[in-house]
XYZ file of C-alpha atoms in Angstrom:
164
model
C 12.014 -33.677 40.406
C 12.973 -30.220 40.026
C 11.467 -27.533 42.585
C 9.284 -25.001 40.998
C 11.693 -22.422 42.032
C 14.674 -23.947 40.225
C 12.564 -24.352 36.946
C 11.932 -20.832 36.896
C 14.830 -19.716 37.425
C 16.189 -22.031 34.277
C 13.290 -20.449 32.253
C 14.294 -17.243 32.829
C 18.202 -17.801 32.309
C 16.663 -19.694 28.943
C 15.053 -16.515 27.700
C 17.981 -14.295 29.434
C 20.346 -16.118 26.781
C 17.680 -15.983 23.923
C 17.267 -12.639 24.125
C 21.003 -11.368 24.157
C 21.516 -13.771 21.040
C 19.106 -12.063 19.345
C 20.433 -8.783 20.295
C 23.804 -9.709 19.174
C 22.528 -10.982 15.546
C 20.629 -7.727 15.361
C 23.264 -5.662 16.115
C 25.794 -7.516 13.913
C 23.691 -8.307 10.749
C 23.698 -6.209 7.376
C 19.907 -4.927 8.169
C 20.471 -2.060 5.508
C 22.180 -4.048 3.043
C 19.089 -6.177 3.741
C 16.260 -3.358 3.321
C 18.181 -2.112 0.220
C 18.504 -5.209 -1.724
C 14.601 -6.196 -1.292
C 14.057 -2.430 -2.172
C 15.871 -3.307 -5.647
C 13.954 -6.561 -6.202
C 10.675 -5.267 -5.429
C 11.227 -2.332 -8.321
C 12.503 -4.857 -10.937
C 10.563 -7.224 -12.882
C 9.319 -11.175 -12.730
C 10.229 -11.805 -16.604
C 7.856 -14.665 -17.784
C 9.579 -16.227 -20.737
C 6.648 -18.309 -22.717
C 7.741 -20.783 -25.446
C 4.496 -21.589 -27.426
C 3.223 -23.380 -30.613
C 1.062 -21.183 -32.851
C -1.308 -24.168 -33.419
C -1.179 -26.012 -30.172
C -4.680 -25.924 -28.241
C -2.603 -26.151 -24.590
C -0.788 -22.949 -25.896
C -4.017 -21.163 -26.936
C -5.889 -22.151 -23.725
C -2.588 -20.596 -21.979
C -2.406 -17.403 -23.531
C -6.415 -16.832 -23.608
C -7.288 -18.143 -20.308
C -4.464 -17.945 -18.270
C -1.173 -15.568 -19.422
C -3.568 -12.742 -20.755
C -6.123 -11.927 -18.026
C -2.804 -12.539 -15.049
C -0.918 -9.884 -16.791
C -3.810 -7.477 -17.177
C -3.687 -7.897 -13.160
C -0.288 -7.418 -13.073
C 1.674 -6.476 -15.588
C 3.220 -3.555 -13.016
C 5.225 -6.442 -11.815
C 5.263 -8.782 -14.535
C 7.448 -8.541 -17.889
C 6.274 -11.101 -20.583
C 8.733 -12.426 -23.780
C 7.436 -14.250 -26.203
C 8.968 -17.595 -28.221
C 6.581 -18.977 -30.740
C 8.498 -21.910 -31.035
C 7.555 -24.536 -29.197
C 8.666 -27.827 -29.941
C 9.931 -26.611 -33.170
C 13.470 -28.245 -34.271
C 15.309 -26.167 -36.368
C 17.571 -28.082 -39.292
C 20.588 -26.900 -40.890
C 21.085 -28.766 -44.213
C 23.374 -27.327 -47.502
C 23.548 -23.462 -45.319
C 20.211 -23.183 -45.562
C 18.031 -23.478 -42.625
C 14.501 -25.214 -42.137
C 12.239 -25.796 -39.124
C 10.099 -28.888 -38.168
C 6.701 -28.310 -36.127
C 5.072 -30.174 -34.781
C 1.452 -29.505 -36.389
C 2.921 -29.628 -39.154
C 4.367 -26.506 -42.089
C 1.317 -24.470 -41.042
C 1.968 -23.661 -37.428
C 5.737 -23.268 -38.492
C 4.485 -20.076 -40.865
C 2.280 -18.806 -37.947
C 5.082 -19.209 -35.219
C 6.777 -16.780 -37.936
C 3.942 -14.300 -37.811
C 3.467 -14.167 -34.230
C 7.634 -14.353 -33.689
C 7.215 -10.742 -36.349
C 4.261 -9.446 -34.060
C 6.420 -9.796 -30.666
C 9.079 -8.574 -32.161
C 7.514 -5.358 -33.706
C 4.847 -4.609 -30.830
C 6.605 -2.799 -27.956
C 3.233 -1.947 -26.039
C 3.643 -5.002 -23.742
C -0.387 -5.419 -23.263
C -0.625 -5.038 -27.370
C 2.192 -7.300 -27.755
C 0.165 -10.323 -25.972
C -3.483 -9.241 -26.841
C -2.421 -9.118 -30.413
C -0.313 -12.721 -29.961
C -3.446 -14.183 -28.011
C -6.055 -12.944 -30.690
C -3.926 -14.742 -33.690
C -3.819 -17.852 -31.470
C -7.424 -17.757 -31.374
C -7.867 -17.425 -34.712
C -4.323 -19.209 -36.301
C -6.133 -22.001 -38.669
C -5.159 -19.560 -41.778
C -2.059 -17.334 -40.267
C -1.673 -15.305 -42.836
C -5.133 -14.193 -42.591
C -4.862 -14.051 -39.080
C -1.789 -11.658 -39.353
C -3.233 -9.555 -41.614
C -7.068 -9.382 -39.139
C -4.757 -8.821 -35.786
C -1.619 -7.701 -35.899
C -2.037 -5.736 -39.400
C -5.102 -4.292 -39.004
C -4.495 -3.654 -34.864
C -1.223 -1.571 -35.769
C -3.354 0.830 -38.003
C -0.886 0.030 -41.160
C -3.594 -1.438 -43.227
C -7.526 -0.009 -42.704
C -10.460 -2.549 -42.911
C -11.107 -1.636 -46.668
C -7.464 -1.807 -48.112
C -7.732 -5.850 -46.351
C -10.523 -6.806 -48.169
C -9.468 -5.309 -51.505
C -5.924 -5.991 -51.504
């Protein structure tokens, strides 16, 4: 058994070392290069890329209940693209090119509309309130185009939608 005084004094040599190792990695490590590149990250971006189905109720839950009110929070350090595609396959027959939903030739015109809407809409909060309103409201897409992304933009007013 070790005397008291000789476990000390191998605690202290212990620590002794410790603390000169981590002087030495201090002095030697790329601290600023360090500081600057977290500086960088913390200005850019987390990108959220969301692939979606116009008609899918998962995708509609996400966008309404989820995607919407977290980038309302923080959309200062969020950017949000949008791919109304899905589980889409796209088909290549004779040059001409078709796609295949799955809910079926309806949700393949409204993946259209809200692909136009993303596209067009540069306001990033627009861009998704507009997206997550047509979701809502997709069962007709054309209509739902016309009542949210139309209408929303100011290119149509209420009265030139109901009598065109």
């Amino acid at each position: 058994m070790l005397s008291i005084r000789k476990r000390i004094h191998k605690g202290l040599f212990v620590v002794v070392v410790l603390v000169c190792l981590f002087i030495i990695l201090l002095w030697n490590s790329p601290l600023p290069v360090i500081t600057s590149q977290l500086h960088d990250r913390a200005a850019s971006k987390v990108v959220v890329t969301v692939y979606y189905e116009a008609l899918c109720p998962d995708s509609k839950y996400f966008l309404a209940k989820q995607l919407l009110p977290t980038f309302k929070i923080a959309k200062s350090i969020m950017e949000v693209k949008l791919a109304p595609y899905g589980k889409a396959k796209t088909k290549q027959y004779n040059g001409k090119i078709t796609f295949d939903c799955q809910h079926g030739p309806t949700e393949c015109q409204a993946n259209i509309y809200h692909a136009c809407a993303a596209e067009m809409i540069e306001d990033p909060l627009l861009r998704l309130e507009v997206a997550t309103c047509m979701i809502m409201d997709n069962r007709l897409p054309e209509e739902a185009m016309y009542k949210h992304f139309i209408l929303a933009l100011g290119f149509l007013s209420d009265t030139e939608y109901v009598s065109g």
